[in-house]
């Protein structure tokens, strides 16, 4: 599900008392569950369409359950694996096929 809004960010070097300075940086939020391959594919397609290219990929989605191996349930284990490993794989795969393979 795409979120159609653009957020400008305050320049961290600006005077915090006036708040008049903004940077040219823009954030384009796009909701994506990296455990779902079709959503990741849609994210990469949207990114290339919106920005004209994909320069690099930073995989920073991840999670874990603070639990000893004897206490973690299979559901928690699978959630961690699907996010940390499968999600990373989907992002790399669709970044490659969506742009990087040909550029």
mmCIF file of C-alpha atoms in Angstrom:
data_model
loop_
_atom_site.group_PDB
_atom_site.id
_atom_site.type_symbol
_atom_site.label_atom_id
_atom_site.label_comp_id
_atom_site.label_asym_id
_atom_site.label_seq_id
_atom_site.Cartn_x
_atom_site.Cartn_y
_atom_site.Cartn_z
ATOM 1 C CA UNK A 1 0.000 0.000 0.000
ATOM 2 C CA UNK A 2 1.546 3.224 -1.171
ATOM 3 C CA UNK A 3 1.426 6.357 0.984
ATOM 4 C CA UNK A 4 1.131 9.456 -1.180
ATOM 5 C CA UNK A 5 2.824 12.161 0.808
ATOM 6 C CA UNK A 6 6.115 13.922 0.769
ATOM 7 C CA UNK A 7 7.798 15.065 3.948
ATOM 8 C CA UNK A 8 10.467 17.745 3.990
ATOM 9 C CA UNK A 9 13.022 17.530 6.737
ATOM 10 C CA UNK A 10 14.480 20.270 8.862
ATOM 11 C CA UNK A 11 18.143 20.988 8.307
ATOM 12 C CA UNK A 12 19.908 19.887 11.492
ATOM 13 C CA UNK A 13 22.326 22.814 11.153
ATOM 14 C CA UNK A 14 19.512 25.358 11.164
ATOM 15 C CA UNK A 15 18.690 27.608 14.071
ATOM 16 C CA UNK A 16 16.261 25.640 16.204
ATOM 17 C CA UNK A 17 14.777 28.828 17.655
ATOM 18 C CA UNK A 18 13.513 30.110 14.301
ATOM 19 C CA UNK A 19 12.996 26.868 12.423
ATOM 20 C CA UNK A 20 13.157 28.777 9.151
ATOM 21 C CA UNK A 21 15.718 26.630 7.377
ATOM 22 C CA UNK A 22 14.831 23.420 5.576
ATOM 23 C CA UNK A 23 17.018 21.098 3.585
ATOM 24 C CA UNK A 24 16.337 19.884 0.075
ATOM 25 C CA UNK A 25 16.028 16.310 1.384
ATOM 26 C CA UNK A 26 12.703 14.618 0.755
ATOM 27 C CA UNK A 27 11.174 11.488 2.205
ATOM 28 C CA UNK A 28 8.734 9.457 0.130
ATOM 29 C CA UNK A 29 7.120 6.899 2.441
ATOM 30 C CA UNK A 30 5.962 3.624 0.943
ATOM 31 C CA UNK A 31 4.502 0.905 3.115
ATOM 32 C CA UNK A 32 5.892 -2.561 2.423
ATOM 33 C CA UNK A 33 5.913 -5.840 4.324
ATOM 34 C CA UNK A 34 9.255 -7.319 3.311
ATOM 35 C CA UNK A 35 7.970 -10.796 4.164
ATOM 36 C CA UNK A 36 5.643 -10.566 1.151
ATOM 37 C CA UNK A 37 7.426 -10.860 -2.173
ATOM 38 C CA UNK A 38 4.764 -9.083 -4.233
ATOM 39 C CA UNK A 39 4.904 -6.061 -1.904
ATOM 40 C CA UNK A 40 8.688 -5.901 -2.244
ATOM 41 C CA UNK A 41 8.405 -6.140 -6.016
ATOM 42 C CA UNK A 42 5.873 -3.293 -5.932
ATOM 43 C CA UNK A 43 8.201 -1.201 -3.773
ATOM 44 C CA UNK A 44 11.076 -1.585 -6.206
ATOM 45 C CA UNK A 45 8.850 -0.836 -9.202
ATOM 46 C CA UNK A 46 7.459 2.249 -7.468
ATOM 47 C CA UNK A 47 10.952 3.468 -6.530
ATOM 48 C CA UNK A 48 12.281 3.178 -10.081
ATOM 49 C CA UNK A 49 9.172 4.813 -11.514
ATOM 50 C CA UNK A 50 9.226 7.673 -8.982
ATOM 51 C CA UNK A 51 12.978 8.361 -9.082
ATOM 52 C CA UNK A 52 14.065 7.039 -12.457
ATOM 53 C CA UNK A 53 16.677 4.682 -11.055
ATOM 54 C CA UNK A 54 17.864 2.716 -8.045
ATOM 55 C CA UNK A 55 21.402 3.591 -6.951
ATOM 56 C CA UNK A 56 21.751 1.265 -3.972
ATOM 57 C CA UNK A 57 19.834 -0.847 -1.494
ATOM 58 C CA UNK A 58 20.116 -0.707 2.284
ATOM 59 C CA UNK A 59 18.540 -3.702 3.967
ATOM 60 C CA UNK A 60 17.737 -2.456 7.456
ATOM 61 C CA UNK A 61 14.539 -4.314 8.283
ATOM 62 C CA UNK A 62 15.018 -6.856 11.008
ATOM 63 C CA UNK A 63 13.921 -8.115 14.347
ATOM 64 C CA UNK A 64 14.356 -10.692 16.998
ATOM 65 C CA UNK A 65 12.669 -12.031 20.093
ATOM 66 C CA UNK A 66 14.756 -11.763 23.222
ATOM 67 C CA UNK A 67 14.357 -15.319 24.371
ATOM 68 C CA UNK A 68 16.475 -18.305 25.173
ATOM 69 C CA UNK A 69 16.411 -21.088 22.594
ATOM 70 C CA UNK A 70 14.452 -23.219 25.027
ATOM 71 C CA UNK A 71 11.677 -20.652 25.303
ATOM 72 C CA UNK A 72 11.209 -19.327 21.775
ATOM 73 C CA UNK A 73 8.212 -20.714 19.938
ATOM 74 C CA UNK A 74 8.235 -21.817 16.322
ATOM 75 C CA UNK A 75 6.007 -18.877 15.349
ATOM 76 C CA UNK A 76 8.569 -16.414 16.737
ATOM 77 C CA UNK A 77 11.428 -18.259 15.071
ATOM 78 C CA UNK A 78 9.692 -18.145 11.678
ATOM 79 C CA UNK A 79 8.866 -14.444 12.080
ATOM 80 C CA UNK A 80 12.553 -13.649 12.636
ATOM 81 C CA UNK A 81 13.704 -15.832 9.717
ATOM 82 C CA UNK A 82 11.063 -14.429 7.354
ATOM 83 C CA UNK A 83 12.014 -10.850 8.191
ATOM 84 C CA UNK A 84 15.788 -11.080 8.566
ATOM 85 C CA UNK A 85 16.586 -13.615 5.852
ATOM 86 C CA UNK A 86 13.650 -13.988 3.467
ATOM 87 C CA UNK A 87 12.857 -10.256 3.479
ATOM 88 C CA UNK A 88 16.483 -9.405 2.740
ATOM 89 C CA UNK A 89 16.505 -11.941 -0.090
ATOM 90 C CA UNK A 90 13.308 -10.485 -1.619
ATOM 91 C CA UNK A 91 14.717 -6.943 -1.450
ATOM 92 C CA UNK A 92 18.012 -7.946 -3.081
ATOM 93 C CA UNK A 93 16.273 -10.037 -5.730
ATOM 94 C CA UNK A 94 13.819 -7.327 -6.793
ATOM 95 C CA UNK A 95 16.361 -4.494 -6.606
ATOM 96 C CA UNK A 96 18.545 -6.560 -8.948
ATOM 97 C CA UNK A 97 15.787 -7.545 -11.384
ATOM 98 C CA UNK A 98 14.006 -4.191 -11.174
ATOM 99 C CA UNK A 99 17.007 -2.032 -12.035
ATOM 100 C CA UNK A 100 20.505 -3.193 -11.234
ATOM 101 C CA UNK A 101 20.761 -6.088 -13.688
ATOM 102 C CA UNK A 102 20.589 -3.729 -16.656
ATOM 103 C CA UNK A 103 22.483 -0.757 -15.248
#
